[in-house]
PDB file of C-alpha atoms and ligand atoms in Angstrom:
ATOM      1  CA  MET A   1     -55.124   0.158 142.550  1.00 94.00           C
ATOM      2  CA  ASP A   2     -56.335   2.988 144.823  1.00 96.00           C
ATOM      3  CA  LYS A   3     -54.867   6.425 144.079  1.00 95.00           C
ATOM      4  CA  ASP A   4     -53.078   6.648 147.426  1.00 95.00           C
ATOM      5  CA  TYR A   5     -52.012   2.971 147.510  1.00 97.00           C
ATOM      6  CA  LEU A   6     -48.259   2.415 147.924  1.00 97.00           C
ATOM      7  CA  PRO A   7     -46.851  -0.534 145.936  1.00 97.00           C
ATOM      8  CA  PHE A   8     -44.326  -2.873 147.520  1.00 98.00           C
ATOM      9  CA  HIS A   9     -40.588  -2.086 147.430  1.00 97.00           C
ATOM     10  CA  ALA A  10     -39.267  -2.829 143.944  1.00 96.00           C
ATOM     11  CA  SER A  11     -35.743  -3.850 144.964  1.00 97.00           C
ATOM     12  CA  PRO A  12     -35.343  -4.715 148.654  1.00 98.00           C
ATOM     13  CA  CYS A  13     -31.764  -4.988 149.877  1.00 98.00           C
ATOM     14  CA  LYS A  14     -30.078  -8.288 150.589  1.00 98.00           C
ATOM     15  CA  PRO A  15     -30.284  -8.702 154.390  1.00 98.00           C
ATOM     16  CA  LYS A  16     -27.002  -8.641 156.324  1.00 98.00           C
ATOM     17  CA  PHE A  17     -28.530 -11.103 158.785  1.00 98.00           C
ATOM     18  CA  SER A  18     -28.441 -14.615 157.283  1.00 98.00           C
ATOM     19  CA  VAL A  19     -31.537 -16.398 158.456  1.00 98.00           C
ATOM     20  CA  PRO A  20     -31.052 -20.061 159.428  1.00 98.00           C
ATOM     21  CA  ALA A  21     -31.824 -22.637 156.737  1.00 98.00           C
ATOM     22  CA  GLY A  22     -35.501 -23.567 156.829  1.00 98.00           C
ATOM     23  CA  THR A  23     -36.780 -20.125 157.887  1.00 98.00           C
ATOM     24  CA  VAL A  24     -40.508 -19.492 157.399  1.00 98.00           C
ATOM     25  CA  ASP A  25     -42.093 -16.165 156.448  1.00 98.00           C
ATOM     26  CA  ALA A  26     -45.233 -16.757 158.514  1.00 98.00           C
ATOM     27  CA  HIS A  27     -47.248 -13.729 157.383  1.00 98.00           C
ATOM     28  CA  CYS A  28     -47.462 -12.630 153.771  1.00 98.00           C
ATOM     29  CA  HIS A  29     -50.119 -12.282 151.091  1.00 98.00           C
ATOM     30  CA  VAL A  30     -50.780 -12.678 147.378  1.00 98.00           C
ATOM     31  CA  PHE A  31     -52.942 -10.098 145.576  1.00 98.00           C
ATOM     32  CA  GLY A  32     -54.397 -11.117 142.237  1.00 96.00           C
ATOM     33  CA  PRO A  33     -53.151 -10.646 139.598  1.00 98.00           C
ATOM     34  CA  ALA A  34     -56.556  -8.977 139.236  1.00 97.00           C
ATOM     35  CA  ASN A  35     -57.048 -10.114 135.629  1.00 97.00           C
ATOM     36  CA  GLU A  36     -56.795 -13.719 136.821  1.00 98.00           C
ATOM     37  CA  PHE A  37     -58.110 -13.440 140.385  1.00 98.00           C
ATOM     38  CA  PRO A  38     -60.363 -10.349 140.636  1.00 98.00           C
ATOM     39  CA  PHE A  39     -60.562  -8.492 143.943  1.00 98.00           C
ATOM     40  CA  HIS A  40     -63.775  -8.869 145.950  1.00 97.00           C
ATOM     41  CA  PRO A  41     -66.625  -6.454 145.092  1.00 96.00           C
ATOM     42  CA  ASN A  42     -67.071  -5.567 148.808  1.00 94.00           C
ATOM     43  CA  ARG A  43     -63.378  -4.834 149.443  1.00 97.00           C
ATOM     44  CA  LYS A  44     -62.369  -1.709 151.362  1.00 98.00           C
ATOM     45  CA  TYR A  45     -59.209  -1.075 149.324  1.00 98.00           C
ATOM     46  CA  THR A  46     -57.768  -2.040 145.963  1.00 98.00           C
ATOM     47  CA  PRO A  47     -54.087  -2.959 146.126  1.00 98.00           C
ATOM     48  CA  CYS A  48     -51.491  -3.389 143.423  1.00 97.00           C
ATOM     49  CA  ASP A  49     -51.078  -6.892 142.038  1.00 98.00           C
ATOM     50  CA  ALA A  50     -48.655  -8.970 144.106  1.00 98.00           C
ATOM     51  CA  SER A  51     -48.363 -12.328 142.414  1.00 98.00           C
ATOM     52  CA  LYS A  52     -47.189 -15.673 143.731  1.00 98.00           C
ATOM     53  CA  ALA A  53     -44.150 -15.449 141.430  1.00 98.00           C
ATOM     54  CA  LYS A  54     -43.096 -12.161 143.081  1.00 98.00           C
ATOM     55  CA  LEU A  55     -43.678 -13.639 146.538  1.00 98.00           C
ATOM     56  CA  PHE A  56     -41.574 -16.715 145.799  1.00 98.00           C
ATOM     57  CA  ALA A  57     -38.820 -14.515 144.312  1.00 98.00           C
ATOM     58  CA  LEU A  58     -38.783 -12.448 147.516  1.00 98.00           C
ATOM     59  CA  ARG A  59     -38.641 -15.639 149.605  1.00 98.00           C
ATOM     60  CA  ASP A  60     -35.517 -16.730 147.710  1.00 98.00           C
ATOM     61  CA  HIS A  61     -33.945 -13.256 147.750  1.00 98.00           C
ATOM     62  CA  LEU A  62     -34.274 -13.015 151.543  1.00 98.00           C
ATOM     63  CA  GLY A  63     -32.891 -16.529 152.044  1.00 98.00           C
ATOM     64  CA  PHE A  64     -36.195 -17.910 153.350  1.00 98.00           C
ATOM     65  CA  SER A  65     -37.447 -21.452 152.700  1.00 98.00           C
ATOM     66  CA  ARG A  66     -41.206 -21.356 153.217  1.00 98.00           C
ATOM     67  CA  ASN A  67     -44.238 -19.089 153.406  1.00 99.00           C
ATOM     68  CA  VAL A  68     -47.492 -18.941 155.307  1.00 99.00           C
ATOM     69  CA  ILE A  69     -49.811 -17.033 152.992  1.00 99.00           C
ATOM     70  CA  VAL A  70     -52.710 -15.221 154.638  1.00 98.00           C
ATOM     71  CA  GLN A  71     -55.926 -14.430 152.772  1.00 98.00           C
ATOM     72  CA  ALA A  72     -56.321 -10.637 152.777  1.00 98.00           C
ATOM     73  CA  SER A  73     -59.606  -8.748 153.000  1.00 98.00           C
ATOM     74  CA  CYS A  74     -59.366  -7.394 149.430  1.00 98.00           C
ATOM     75  CA  HIS A  75     -60.118 -10.948 148.220  1.00 98.00           C
ATOM     76  CA  GLY A  76     -62.971 -11.440 150.727  1.00 98.00           C
ATOM     77  CA  THR A  77     -63.968 -15.097 151.036  1.00 98.00           C
ATOM     78  CA  ASP A  78     -62.799 -15.953 147.512  1.00 98.00           C
ATOM     79  CA  ASN A  79     -59.623 -17.881 148.291  1.00 98.00           C
ATOM     80  CA  SER A  80     -58.767 -18.675 144.624  1.00 98.00           C
ATOM     81  CA  ALA A  81     -55.539 -16.658 144.475  1.00 98.00           C
ATOM     82  CA  LEU A  82     -54.406 -18.145 147.798  1.00 98.00           C
ATOM     83  CA  LEU A  83     -55.198 -21.726 146.755  1.00 98.00           C
ATOM     84  CA  ASP A  84     -53.474 -21.209 143.404  1.00 98.00           C
ATOM     85  CA  ALA A  85     -50.315 -19.988 145.189  1.00 98.00           C
ATOM     86  CA  LEU A  86     -50.434 -22.927 147.615  1.00 98.00           C
ATOM     87  CA  GLU A  87     -50.789 -25.418 144.787  1.00 98.00           C
ATOM     88  CA  ALA A  88     -47.800 -23.887 143.001  1.00 98.00           C
ATOM     89  CA  ALA A  89     -45.669 -23.877 146.159  1.00 98.00           C
ATOM     90  CA  GLY A  90     -46.402 -27.473 147.168  1.00 98.00           C
ATOM     91  CA  ASP A  91     -44.853 -28.256 150.539  1.00 98.00           C
ATOM     92  CA  LEU A  92     -43.088 -24.865 150.649  1.00 98.00           C
ATOM     93  CA  ALA A  93     -46.232 -22.975 151.677  1.00 98.00           C
ATOM     94  CA  ARG A  94     -49.235 -23.216 153.959  1.00 98.00           C
ATOM     95  CA  GLY A  95     -52.303 -21.004 153.993  1.00 98.00           C
ATOM     96  CA  VAL A  96     -54.729 -19.133 156.209  1.00 99.00           C
ATOM     97  CA  ALA A  97     -58.145 -18.746 154.558  1.00 98.00           C
ATOM     98  CA  VAL A  98     -61.175 -16.544 155.141  1.00 98.00           C
ATOM     99  CA  VAL A  99     -64.353 -18.565 154.716  1.00 98.00           C
ATOM    100  CA  LYS A 100     -68.108 -18.082 154.403  1.00 97.00           C
ATOM    101  CA  PRO A 101     -70.255 -19.185 157.362  1.00 96.00           C
ATOM    102  CA  ASP A 102     -71.906 -21.902 155.248  1.00 96.00           C
ATOM    103  CA  ILE A 103     -68.622 -23.453 154.055  1.00 98.00           C
ATOM    104  CA  SER A 104     -69.065 -27.221 153.719  1.00 97.00           C
ATOM    105  CA  ASP A 105     -66.854 -29.921 155.203  1.00 97.00           C
ATOM    106  CA  ALA A 106     -66.017 -31.037 151.659  1.00 97.00           C
ATOM    107  CA  GLU A 107     -64.765 -27.543 150.703  1.00 98.00           C
ATOM    108  CA  LEU A 108     -62.674 -27.387 153.856  1.00 98.00           C
ATOM    109  CA  LYS A 109     -61.153 -30.776 153.070  1.00 98.00           C
ATOM    110  CA  THR A 110     -60.216 -29.589 149.569  1.00 98.00           C
ATOM    111  CA  MET A 111     -58.514 -26.556 151.093  1.00 98.00           C
ATOM    112  CA  HIS A 112     -56.708 -28.743 153.605  1.00 98.00           C
ATOM    113  CA  ALA A 113     -55.336 -30.887 150.786  1.00 98.00           C
ATOM    114  CA  VAL A 114     -53.579 -27.894 149.224  1.00 98.00           C
ATOM    115  CA  GLY A 115     -52.184 -26.631 152.527  1.00 98.00           C
ATOM    116  CA  VAL A 116     -54.699 -24.448 154.379  1.00 98.00           C
ATOM    117  CA  ARG A 117     -54.275 -24.889 158.123  1.00 98.00           C
ATOM    118  CA  ALA A 118     -56.195 -21.974 159.657  1.00 98.00           C
ATOM    119  CA  VAL A 119     -58.954 -19.428 159.166  1.00 98.00           C
ATOM    120  CA  ARG A 120     -58.643 -15.738 159.859  1.00 98.00           C
ATOM    121  CA  PHE A 121     -61.198 -13.692 161.807  1.00 98.00           C
ATOM    122  CA  ASN A 122     -60.712 -10.008 161.025  1.00 98.00           C
ATOM    123  CA  PHE A 123     -62.053  -7.400 163.471  1.00 98.00           C
ATOM    124  CA  VAL A 124     -60.331  -4.333 161.980  1.00 98.00           C
ATOM    125  CA  LYS A 125     -63.166  -1.970 161.111  1.00 96.00           C
ATOM    126  CA  ARG A 126     -61.407  -0.169 158.251  1.00 97.00           C
ATOM    127  CA  LEU A 127     -60.901  -3.563 156.525  1.00 98.00           C
ATOM    128  CA  VAL A 128     -64.143  -5.499 156.984  1.00 97.00           C
ATOM    129  CA  ASP A 129     -67.821  -5.218 157.907  1.00 95.00           C
ATOM    130  CA  SER A 130     -68.514  -6.780 161.262  1.00 95.00           C
ATOM    131  CA  THR A 131     -69.386 -10.465 161.593  1.00 96.00           C
ATOM    132  CA  PRO A 132     -71.489 -11.777 164.511  1.00 96.00           C
ATOM    133  CA  ARG A 133     -69.369 -13.687 167.007  1.00 96.00           C
ATOM    134  CA  SER A 134     -71.806 -16.606 166.833  1.00 96.00           C
ATOM    135  CA  THR A 135     -70.889 -16.940 163.136  1.00 97.00           C
ATOM    136  CA  PHE A 136     -67.189 -17.064 163.984  1.00 98.00           C
ATOM    137  CA  LEU A 137     -67.852 -19.654 166.713  1.00 97.00           C
ATOM    138  CA  ASN A 138     -69.673 -21.869 164.169  1.00 97.00           C
ATOM    139  CA  ILE A 139     -66.770 -21.598 161.717  1.00 98.00           C
ATOM    140  CA  ALA A 140     -64.306 -22.372 164.514  1.00 98.00           C
ATOM    141  CA  ALA A 141     -66.246 -25.548 165.383  1.00 97.00           C
ATOM    142  CA  LYS A 142     -66.144 -26.677 161.733  1.00 97.00           C
ATOM    143  CA  VAL A 143     -62.403 -26.143 161.234  1.00 98.00           C
ATOM    144  CA  LYS A 144     -61.502 -27.684 164.592  1.00 97.00           C
ATOM    145  CA  LYS A 145     -62.413 -31.077 163.072  1.00 96.00           C
ATOM    146  CA  LEU A 146     -59.465 -30.648 160.691  1.00 97.00           C
ATOM    147  CA  GLY A 147     -57.100 -29.555 163.440  1.00 97.00           C
ATOM    148  CA  TRP A 148     -56.941 -25.988 162.093  1.00 98.00           C
ATOM    149  CA  HIS A 149     -56.343 -22.969 164.300  1.00 98.00           C
ATOM    150  CA  ILE A 150     -57.706 -19.413 164.234  1.00 98.00           C
ATOM    151  CA  VAL A 151     -55.777 -16.275 163.269  1.00 98.00           C
ATOM    152  CA  VAL A 152     -57.271 -13.073 164.647  1.00 98.00           C
ATOM    153  CA  TYR A 153     -56.596  -9.497 163.566  1.00 98.00           C
ATOM    154  CA  PHE A 154     -57.759  -6.633 165.793  1.00 98.00           C
ATOM    155  CA  GLU A 155     -56.687  -3.208 167.026  1.00 97.00           C
ATOM    156  CA  ALA A 156     -55.392  -2.814 170.612  1.00 97.00           C
ATOM    157  CA  ALA A 157     -58.437  -0.718 171.551  1.00 96.00           C
ATOM    158  CA  ASP A 158     -60.707  -3.730 170.900  1.00 97.00           C
ATOM    159  CA  LEU A 159     -58.766  -6.261 172.976  1.00 97.00           C
ATOM    160  CA  ALA A 160     -60.706  -5.881 176.252  1.00 97.00           C
ATOM    161  CA  ASP A 161     -63.985  -6.427 174.448  1.00 97.00           C
ATOM    162  CA  LEU A 162     -62.619  -9.490 172.619  1.00 98.00           C
ATOM    163  CA  ILE A 163     -61.115 -11.347 175.582  1.00 97.00           C
ATOM    164  CA  PRO A 164     -64.321 -13.282 176.474  1.00 96.00           C
ATOM    165  CA  PHE A 165     -64.707 -14.325 172.818  1.00 97.00           C
ATOM    166  CA  LEU A 166     -61.068 -15.414 172.510  1.00 97.00           C
ATOM    167  CA  THR A 167     -61.437 -17.415 175.713  1.00 95.00           C
ATOM    168  CA  GLU A 168     -64.679 -18.995 174.489  1.00 95.00           C
ATOM    169  CA  LEU A 169     -62.963 -20.103 171.253  1.00 95.00           C
ATOM    170  CA  ASN A 170     -60.866 -22.438 173.412  1.00 92.00           C
ATOM    171  CA  THR A 171     -58.555 -23.420 170.559  1.00 97.00           C
ATOM    172  CA  THR A 172     -55.139 -22.400 169.262  1.00 98.00           C
ATOM    173  CA  ILE A 173     -55.268 -18.713 168.323  1.00 98.00           C
ATOM    174  CA  VAL A 174     -52.604 -16.617 166.595  1.00 98.00           C
ATOM    175  CA  VAL A 175     -52.895 -12.861 167.138  1.00 98.00           C
ATOM    176  CA  ASP A 176     -51.653 -10.767 164.228  1.00 98.00           C
ATOM    177  CA  HIS A 177     -49.046  -8.056 164.720  1.00 98.00           C
ATOM    178  CA  MET A 178     -48.783  -8.297 168.546  1.00 98.00           C
ATOM    179  CA  GLY A 179     -52.382  -7.086 168.856  1.00 98.00           C
ATOM    180  CA  ARG A 180     -51.374  -3.785 167.226  1.00 98.00           C
ATOM    181  CA  PRO A 181     -50.130  -1.924 170.346  1.00 98.00           C
ATOM    182  CA  ASP A 182     -49.828   1.850 170.440  1.00 98.00           C
ATOM    183  CA  VAL A 183     -46.029   1.832 170.748  1.00 98.00           C
ATOM    184  CA  THR A 184     -45.900   5.437 171.974  1.00 98.00           C
ATOM    185  CA  LYS A 185     -47.358   4.175 175.283  1.00 97.00           C
ATOM    186  CA  GLY A 186     -44.440   1.804 175.947  1.00 97.00           C
ATOM    187  CA  VAL A 187     -44.406  -1.856 176.942  1.00 98.00           C
ATOM    188  CA  ASP A 188     -45.295  -1.160 180.584  1.00 98.00           C
ATOM    189  CA  HIS A 189     -48.575   0.560 179.744  1.00 97.00           C
ATOM    190  CA  GLU A 190     -51.668  -1.285 180.957  1.00 97.00           C
ATOM    191  CA  ASP A 191     -52.857  -1.811 177.360  1.00 96.00           C
ATOM    192  CA  PHE A 192     -49.854  -3.918 176.341  1.00 97.00           C
ATOM    193  CA  GLN A 193     -49.716  -5.509 179.783  1.00 98.00           C
ATOM    194  CA  GLN A 194     -53.291  -6.667 179.219  1.00 97.00           C
ATOM    195  CA  PHE A 195     -52.111  -8.460 176.070  1.00 98.00           C
ATOM    196  CA  ILE A 196     -49.176  -9.989 177.961  1.00 98.00           C
ATOM    197  CA  SER A 197     -51.558 -11.193 180.680  1.00 98.00           C
ATOM    198  CA  LEU A 198     -53.836 -12.742 178.067  1.00 97.00           C
ATOM    199  CA  MET A 199     -50.921 -14.766 176.705  1.00 98.00           C
ATOM    200  CA  GLN A 200     -49.719 -15.609 180.193  1.00 98.00           C
ATOM    201  CA  ASN A 201     -53.158 -16.885 181.231  1.00 96.00           C
ATOM    202  CA  ASN A 202     -53.850 -18.834 178.044  1.00 97.00           C
ATOM    203  CA  ASP A 203     -51.153 -21.062 176.608  1.00 97.00           C
ATOM    204  CA  LYS A 204     -53.191 -21.617 173.435  1.00 97.00           C
ATOM    205  CA  ILE A 205     -52.620 -18.001 172.369  1.00 98.00           C
ATOM    206  CA  TRP A 206     -49.705 -17.275 170.045  1.00 98.00           C
ATOM    207  CA  THR A 207     -48.713 -14.032 168.355  1.00 98.00           C
ATOM    208  CA  LYS A 208     -46.865 -12.729 165.313  1.00 98.00           C
ATOM    209  CA  VAL A 209     -44.075 -10.322 166.218  1.00 98.00           C
ATOM    210  CA  THR A 210     -44.573  -8.584 162.897  1.00 98.00           C
ATOM    211  CA  CYS A 211     -45.159  -5.225 161.276  1.00 98.00           C
ATOM    212  CA  PRO A 212     -42.722  -2.735 162.832  1.00 98.00           C
ATOM    213  CA  GLU A 213     -43.399  -0.625 159.732  1.00 98.00           C
ATOM    214  CA  ARG A 214     -47.112  -0.477 160.617  1.00 97.00           C
ATOM    215  CA  LEU A 215     -46.706   0.027 164.350  1.00 98.00           C
ATOM    216  CA  THR A 216     -43.871   2.554 164.430  1.00 98.00           C
ATOM    217  CA  ALA A 217     -44.503   6.199 165.230  1.00 97.00           C
ATOM    218  CA  GLN A 218     -41.317   7.102 163.361  1.00 97.00           C
ATOM    219  CA  LEU A 219     -41.459   8.720 159.931  1.00 95.00           C
ATOM    220  CA  PRO A 220     -38.991   8.528 157.065  1.00 93.00           C
ATOM    221  CA  GLN A 221     -36.530  11.424 157.084  1.00 92.00           C
ATOM    222  CA  ASP A 222     -34.842  12.764 153.946  1.00 87.00           C
ATOM    223  CA  SER A 223     -35.856   9.568 152.132  1.00 83.00           C
ATOM    224  CA  LYS A 224     -34.202   7.461 154.880  1.00 93.00           C
ATOM    225  CA  LEU A 225     -36.504   4.727 156.184  1.00 95.00           C
ATOM    226  CA  PRO A 226     -37.348   4.650 159.917  1.00 96.00           C
ATOM    227  CA  SER A 227     -35.247   2.387 162.150  1.00 96.00           C
ATOM    228  CA  TYR A 228     -38.395   1.072 163.904  1.00 98.00           C
ATOM    229  CA  SER A 229     -36.453   1.136 167.183  1.00 98.00           C
ATOM    230  CA  ASP A 230     -39.659   2.116 169.014  1.00 98.00           C
ATOM    231  CA  VAL A 231     -41.255  -1.253 168.110  1.00 98.00           C
ATOM    232  CA  VAL A 232     -38.272  -3.437 169.092  1.00 98.00           C
ATOM    233  CA  PRO A 233     -39.047  -3.600 172.868  1.00 98.00           C
ATOM    234  CA  PHE A 234     -42.526  -4.981 172.120  1.00 98.00           C
ATOM    235  CA  GLY A 235     -41.297  -7.806 169.880  1.00 98.00           C
ATOM    236  CA  LYS A 236     -38.336  -8.593 172.139  1.00 98.00           C
ATOM    237  CA  LEU A 237     -40.485  -8.839 175.257  1.00 98.00           C
ATOM    238  CA  LEU A 238     -42.872 -11.269 173.569  1.00 98.00           C
ATOM    239  CA  VAL A 239     -40.091 -13.410 172.069  1.00 98.00           C
ATOM    240  CA  GLU A 240     -38.296 -13.672 175.402  1.00 98.00           C
ATOM    241  CA  LYS A 241     -41.442 -14.293 177.477  1.00 98.00           C
ATOM    242  CA  PHE A 242     -43.174 -16.693 175.077  1.00 98.00           C
ATOM    243  CA  PRO A 243     -40.387 -18.214 172.939  1.00 98.00           C
ATOM    244  CA  ASN A 244     -42.544 -21.173 171.884  1.00 98.00           C
ATOM    245  CA  ARG A 245     -45.591 -19.141 170.839  1.00 98.00           C
ATOM    246  CA  VAL A 246     -44.210 -16.459 168.525  1.00 99.00           C
ATOM    247  CA  LEU A 247     -44.001 -16.273 164.724  1.00 99.00           C
ATOM    248  CA  TRP A 248     -42.238 -13.860 162.384  1.00 98.00           C
ATOM    249  CA  GLY A 249     -43.264 -12.666 158.922  1.00 98.00           C
ATOM    250  CA  THR A 250     -42.599  -9.929 156.423  1.00 98.00           C
ATOM    251  CA  ASP A 251     -46.243  -8.879 155.824  1.00 98.00           C
ATOM    252  CA  TRP A 252     -45.274  -8.490 152.142  1.00 98.00           C
ATOM    253  CA  PRO A 253     -46.693  -6.742 150.106  1.00 98.00           C
ATOM    254  CA  HIS A 254     -47.537  -4.481 153.062  1.00 98.00           C
ATOM    255  CA  PRO A 255     -51.099  -3.431 152.217  1.00 98.00           C
ATOM    256  CA  ASN A 256     -52.369  -0.001 153.187  1.00 98.00           C
ATOM    257  CA  MET A 257     -49.078   1.522 154.259  1.00 97.00           C
ATOM    258  CA  LYS A 258     -49.436   5.292 154.156  1.00 95.00           C
ATOM    259  CA  SER A 259     -46.248   6.904 155.496  1.00 94.00           C
ATOM    260  CA  HIS A 260     -43.706   4.812 153.561  1.00 96.00           C
ATOM    261  CA  MET A 261     -43.031   1.384 152.089  1.00 97.00           C
ATOM    262  CA  PRO A 262     -40.551  -0.743 154.048  1.00 98.00           C
ATOM    263  CA  ASP A 263     -37.529  -2.490 152.572  1.00 98.00           C
ATOM    264  CA  ASP A 264     -38.047  -6.204 153.274  1.00 98.00           C
ATOM    265  CA  GLY A 265     -34.293  -6.763 153.625  1.00 98.00           C
ATOM    266  CA  GLN A 266     -34.177  -4.155 156.406  1.00 98.00           C
ATOM    267  CA  LEU A 267     -37.097  -5.887 158.152  1.00 98.00           C
ATOM    268  CA  VAL A 268     -35.130  -9.155 158.150  1.00 98.00           C
ATOM    269  CA  ASP A 269     -32.134  -7.317 159.634  1.00 98.00           C
ATOM    270  CA  MET A 270     -34.301  -6.431 162.643  1.00 98.00           C
ATOM    271  CA  ILE A 271     -34.815 -10.071 163.624  1.00 98.00           C
ATOM    272  CA  PRO A 272     -31.704 -10.305 165.862  1.00 98.00           C
ATOM    273  CA  ASN A 273     -32.923  -7.203 167.729  1.00 98.00           C
ATOM    274  CA  ILE A 274     -36.046  -9.014 168.900  1.00 98.00           C
ATOM    275  CA  ALA A 275     -34.586 -12.551 168.999  1.00 98.00           C
ATOM    276  CA  PRO A 276     -30.982 -11.996 170.137  1.00 98.00           C
ATOM    277  CA  THR A 277     -29.840 -15.630 170.515  1.00 98.00           C
ATOM    278  CA  THR A 278     -29.577 -18.446 167.997  1.00 98.00           C
ATOM    279  CA  GLU A 279     -31.930 -20.517 170.204  1.00 98.00           C
ATOM    280  CA  LEU A 280     -34.639 -17.854 170.087  1.00 98.00           C
ATOM    281  CA  GLN A 281     -34.134 -17.395 166.331  1.00 98.00           C
ATOM    282  CA  GLN A 282     -34.464 -21.152 165.752  1.00 98.00           C
ATOM    283  CA  LYS A 283     -37.809 -21.217 167.597  1.00 98.00           C
ATOM    284  CA  LEU A 284     -39.175 -18.007 166.072  1.00 98.00           C
ATOM    285  CA  LEU A 285     -38.199 -18.675 162.481  1.00 98.00           C
ATOM    286  CA  ILE A 286     -38.331 -22.465 162.173  1.00 98.00           C
ATOM    287  CA  ASP A 287     -39.578 -24.629 165.074  1.00 98.00           C
ATOM    288  CA  ASN A 288     -42.726 -22.645 165.912  1.00 98.00           C
ATOM    289  CA  PRO A 289     -44.084 -22.168 162.362  1.00 98.00           C
ATOM    290  CA  LEU A 290     -43.218 -25.766 161.445  1.00 98.00           C
ATOM    291  CA  LYS A 291     -45.085 -27.073 164.483  1.00 98.00           C
ATOM    292  CA  LEU A 292     -48.182 -24.977 163.781  1.00 98.00           C
ATOM    293  CA  TYR A 293     -48.383 -25.262 159.975  1.00 98.00           C
ATOM    294  CA  TRP A 294     -46.402 -28.365 158.979  1.00 98.00           C
ATOM    295  CA  GLY A 295     -46.746 -30.472 162.139  1.00 93.00           C
TER     296      GLY A 295
HETATM  297  C1  0GY B 301     -51.988  -7.146 157.084  1.00 58.81           C
HETATM  298  C2  0GY B 301     -52.584  -5.873 157.443  1.00 58.81           C
HETATM  299  C3  0GY B 301     -53.564  -5.196 156.788  1.00 58.81           C
HETATM  300  C4  0GY B 301     -54.454  -5.726 155.826  1.00 58.81           C
HETATM  301  C5  0GY B 301     -55.016  -6.950 155.845  1.00 58.81           C
HETATM  302  O1  0GY B 301     -56.624  -8.489 155.250  1.00 58.81           O
HETATM  303  C6  0GY B 301     -56.127  -7.397 154.993  1.00 58.81           C
HETATM  304  O2  0GY B 301     -56.533  -6.668 154.096  1.00 58.81           O
HETATM  305  O3  0GY B 301     -54.608  -7.850 156.703  1.00 58.81           O
HETATM  306  C7  0GY B 301     -53.790  -3.810 157.201  1.00 58.81           C
HETATM  307  O4  0GY B 301     -54.269  -3.008 156.386  1.00 58.81           O
HETATM  308  O5  0GY B 301     -53.474  -3.464 158.367  1.00 58.81           O
HETATM  309  O6  0GY B 301     -51.824  -8.009 157.945  1.00 58.81           O
HETATM  310  O7  0GY B 301     -51.666  -7.337 155.918  1.00 58.81           O
END
């Protein structure tokens, strides 16, 4: 792994918040193990191994029932580790793949059979080289035949430029990590309001209210982890405004964290802060991910 790479938390606490039975972790990854599933030669970072066995153990420890495993950029378009994890999990997991432009219908069908239900388009410049939008539109047309949706990952600064493309996709889209807002600007800032308007004007756009550890401006103090209170208003606003189009996930094993590594149990304990009622929790943690990935 890279010299400055932080491995995932070795012993996350047991959450105090008991998630309802059937809860889905709708954003997590598997990395390697590299001796079995080598990382991609063009990757921008080399993480620590984060095997399917460790992911499933975390799922059980947190009281979760299912996972949506997202192909990460360090594996490029080689989805072997993802497909292996999906096969092992059976009906307890679904996947989001990253595919080559020339992927065949037969390959897509094979992926569908083991549980892939979406492809991810990554626009984050530190993670991937850029892909022409026409290439993404061709991939979107291919996967639409299988009823798959598109997961997009971008930084807030790129949203304005991406809006015409997202509109042109004209399919179900899930935006990772609330579009990565700059939380120091507050929810009323025009940048986040632009994201809210996008969701308001397009009922095919969903978002993951994930990654307080990535979005926070808070730093650990005397080895105490941040409370992430500065991210709560963003997640809460989205959950309350769009209760049927939000997903929650751990983001385990939290690639590329620099300031600290979160405790996954503490992340789970934040859920009632953004989804304060049992009705909102039921939609966020169960109904919405089941509809999108198991429906
Ligand atoms: C995440 C976030 C990151 C990494 C990736 O594909 C990836 O490598 O998604 C990141 O570094 O922000 O969602 O795991």
